[in-house]
Each structure stands twice: as structure tokens, then as C-alpha cells.
Coordinates of C-alpha atoms in Angstrom, one line a residue:
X1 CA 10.3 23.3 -100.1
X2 CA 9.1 21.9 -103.5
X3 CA 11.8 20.6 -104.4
X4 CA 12.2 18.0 -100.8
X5 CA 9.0 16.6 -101.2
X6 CA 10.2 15.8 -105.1
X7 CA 13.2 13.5 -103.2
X8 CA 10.8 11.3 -101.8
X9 CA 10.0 7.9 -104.0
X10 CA 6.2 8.6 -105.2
X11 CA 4.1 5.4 -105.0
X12 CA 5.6 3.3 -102.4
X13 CA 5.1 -0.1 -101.7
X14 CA 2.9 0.7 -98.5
X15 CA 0.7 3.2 -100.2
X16 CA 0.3 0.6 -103.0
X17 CA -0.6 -2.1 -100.1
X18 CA -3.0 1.1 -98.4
X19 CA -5.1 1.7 -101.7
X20 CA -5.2 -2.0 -102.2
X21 CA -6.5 -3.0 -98.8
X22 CA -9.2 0.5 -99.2
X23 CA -10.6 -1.2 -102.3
X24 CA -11.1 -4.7 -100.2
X25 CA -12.0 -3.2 -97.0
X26 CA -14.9 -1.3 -99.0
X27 CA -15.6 -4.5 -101.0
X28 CA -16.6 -6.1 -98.4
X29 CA -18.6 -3.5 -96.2
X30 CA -20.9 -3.3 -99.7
X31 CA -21.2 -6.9 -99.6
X32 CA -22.5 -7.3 -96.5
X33 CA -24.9 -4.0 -96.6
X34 CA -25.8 -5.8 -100.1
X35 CA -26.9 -9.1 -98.2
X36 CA -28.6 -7.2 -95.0
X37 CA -26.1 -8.2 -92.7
X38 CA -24.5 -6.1 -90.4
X39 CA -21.0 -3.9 -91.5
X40 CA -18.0 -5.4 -89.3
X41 CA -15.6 -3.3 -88.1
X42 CA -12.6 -3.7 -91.2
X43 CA -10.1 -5.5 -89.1
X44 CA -12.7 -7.7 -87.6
X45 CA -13.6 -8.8 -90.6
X46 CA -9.8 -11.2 -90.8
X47 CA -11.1 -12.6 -87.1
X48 CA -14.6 -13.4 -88.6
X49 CA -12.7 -15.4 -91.5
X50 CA -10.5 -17.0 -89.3
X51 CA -13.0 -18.2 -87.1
X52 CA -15.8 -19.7 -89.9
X53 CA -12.1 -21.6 -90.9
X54 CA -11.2 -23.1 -87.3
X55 CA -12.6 -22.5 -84.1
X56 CA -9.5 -21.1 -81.4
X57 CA -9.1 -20.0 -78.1
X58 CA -8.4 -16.1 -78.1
X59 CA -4.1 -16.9 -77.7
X60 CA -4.4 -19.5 -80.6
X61 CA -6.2 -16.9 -82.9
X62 CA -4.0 -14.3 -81.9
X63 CA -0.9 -16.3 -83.1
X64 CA -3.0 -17.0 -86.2
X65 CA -3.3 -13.2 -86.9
X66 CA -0.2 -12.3 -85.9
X67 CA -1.8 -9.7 -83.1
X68 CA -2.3 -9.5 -79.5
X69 CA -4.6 -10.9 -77.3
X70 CA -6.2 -7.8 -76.4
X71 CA -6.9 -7.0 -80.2
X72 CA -8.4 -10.5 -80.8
X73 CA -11.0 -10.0 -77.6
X74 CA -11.9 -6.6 -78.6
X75 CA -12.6 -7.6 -82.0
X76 CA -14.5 -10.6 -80.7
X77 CA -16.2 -8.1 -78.2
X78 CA -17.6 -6.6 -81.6
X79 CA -18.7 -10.0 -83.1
X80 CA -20.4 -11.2 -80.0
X81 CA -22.3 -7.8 -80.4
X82 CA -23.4 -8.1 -83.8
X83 CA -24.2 -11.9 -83.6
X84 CA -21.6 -13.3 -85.4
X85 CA -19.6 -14.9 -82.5
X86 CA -19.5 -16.8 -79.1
X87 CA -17.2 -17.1 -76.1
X88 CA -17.2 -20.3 -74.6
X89 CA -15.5 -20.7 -71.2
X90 CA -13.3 -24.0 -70.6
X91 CA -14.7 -26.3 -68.1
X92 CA -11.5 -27.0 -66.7
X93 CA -9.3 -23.7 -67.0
X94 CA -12.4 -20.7 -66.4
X95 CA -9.6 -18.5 -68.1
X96 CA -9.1 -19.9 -71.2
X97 CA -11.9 -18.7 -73.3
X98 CA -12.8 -20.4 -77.3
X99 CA -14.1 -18.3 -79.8
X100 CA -16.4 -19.6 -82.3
X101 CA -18.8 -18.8 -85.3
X102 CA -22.2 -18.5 -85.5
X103 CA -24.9 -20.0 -87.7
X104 CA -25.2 -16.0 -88.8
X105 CA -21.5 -15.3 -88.5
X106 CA -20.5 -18.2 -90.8
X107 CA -22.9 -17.0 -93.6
X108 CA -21.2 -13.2 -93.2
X109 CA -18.0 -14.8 -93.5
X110 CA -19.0 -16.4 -96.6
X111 CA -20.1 -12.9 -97.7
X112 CA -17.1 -12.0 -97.2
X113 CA -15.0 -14.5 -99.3
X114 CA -17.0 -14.2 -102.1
X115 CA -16.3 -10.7 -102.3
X116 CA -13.0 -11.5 -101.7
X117 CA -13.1 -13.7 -104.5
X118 CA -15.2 -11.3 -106.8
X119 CA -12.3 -8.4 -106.8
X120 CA -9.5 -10.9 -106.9
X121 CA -10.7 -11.3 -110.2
X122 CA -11.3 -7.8 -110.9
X123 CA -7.9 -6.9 -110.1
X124 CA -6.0 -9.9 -111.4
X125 CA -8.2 -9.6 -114.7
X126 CA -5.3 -8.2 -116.7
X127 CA -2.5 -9.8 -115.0
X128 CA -1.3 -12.9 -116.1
X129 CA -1.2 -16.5 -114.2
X130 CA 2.9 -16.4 -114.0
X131 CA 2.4 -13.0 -112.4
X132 CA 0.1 -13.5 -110.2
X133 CA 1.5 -16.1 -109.0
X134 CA 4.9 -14.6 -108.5
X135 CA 2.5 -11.7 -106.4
X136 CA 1.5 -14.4 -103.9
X137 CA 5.0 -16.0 -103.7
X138 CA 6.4 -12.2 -103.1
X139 CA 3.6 -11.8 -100.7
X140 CA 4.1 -14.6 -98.7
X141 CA 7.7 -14.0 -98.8
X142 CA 7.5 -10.3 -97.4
X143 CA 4.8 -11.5 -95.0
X144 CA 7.0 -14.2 -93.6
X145 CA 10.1 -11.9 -92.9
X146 CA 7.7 -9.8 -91.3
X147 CA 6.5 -12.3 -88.8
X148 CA 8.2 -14.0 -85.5
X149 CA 9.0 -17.0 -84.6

């Protein structure tokens, strides 16, 4: 039995991405706590960005996540809650609904850049500017194939 599990590559590219993403998902819970702001949700925490960048209806930031519709308005569900977010309706189509920031939601989203920012540098630290630079080109790369038209 041993020996099958041996076959498989150890530290794959995904686990890599995983324990990455763990160190910036818990980044930027302690940043908030540190602040006396209110935890988001980890995934919600891409949709608060997003929105402190450009206001969007909930189809517009869905394409700009690359999720669903439903994902974005449950996440938005859990801004609104919170404080960080509002729904406006459209005067003219009742359906179409715009999500946008807060006075309170833009300065969490700028809590959450910084810490962004502040383990970029912890983790790039020892890397050199060619390399990191050929990480975000390889990134963006893999990203893109990933991602419909």
C-alpha cells in the first residue's frame, strides 16, 4: 500500500497554490481583527476588493471573478450583513441590481491590500525581480487558459 502512495508526485502544483492561498486567507482575517473590523468570509474577501476598485451590477462582477451569479449575491448577502456593501435596484430594470462599497467597506478593503501587500513582500523577500516577475507572467498565463471566453 506504501509503496502506491510513493507513485504519486509529492508537492503538487495545487497543494503549493492551497498553502499559499492558507497563508493569505489568514493574512488577511488577522488584519482585519487587528483593525477592529469584522472577519469576511475568505472568498468574500476577492468581491469586497473588487468592488472598493469598480462598482458592478451582480452579472458584471460575476464575469469579473470568473463565478456565478448566485456566488456573487451570496457573498454580497454577507457584505450587506456586515456593513461593507449595498444593493441598489435600477430605476428602470427592478432586476438588475448594482453592488457597491461602503464608506466602512472601502476602508476593510484597504485593510485588506495592505496585508496583501505586507506578505507579498514577505514571500517575494528572497526571490529575485526576474523571478518574480516570470511568477506573475506564469500566473496570468495559467489563469487565462483556465478562463472562458
Amino acid at each position: 500500500m506504501s509503496e502506491a502512495v510513493e507513485e504519486f508526485p509529492s508537492n503538487t502544483a495545487p497543494e503549493q497554490l492551497v498553502m499559499v492561498l492558507r497563508r493569505y486567507r489568514e493574512a488577511l482575517r488577522r488584519a482585519l481583527i487587528a483593525d477592529d473590523f469584522s472577519p469576511v468570509p475568505p472568498v468574500a474577501n476577492w468581491l469586497l476588493i473588487a468592488l472598493a476598485r469598480r462598482s458592478g451590477t451582480v452579472g458584471e462582477l460575476a464575469r469579473r471573478l470568473d463565478t456565478t451569479k448566485q456566488a456573487v449575491s451570496r457573498l454580497a448577502d454577507q457584505l450587506v450583513g456586515l456593513g461593507y456593501c449595498r444593493r441598489q435596484r435600477g430605476t428602470a430594470n427592478r432586476r438588475q441590481v448594482t453592488l457597491s462599497v461602503t464608506e466602512e467597506g472601502h476602508a476593510a478593503a484597504g485593510i485588506l491590500v495592505g496585508a496583501i501587500e505586507r506578505l507579498d513582500r514577505e514571500l517575494f523577500e528572497n526571490v529575485s525581480e526576474t523571478d518574480r516577475d516570470a511568477f506573475h507572467r506564469v500566473l496570468a498565463t495559467v489563469t487565462a487558459a483556465g478562463t472562458p471566453e
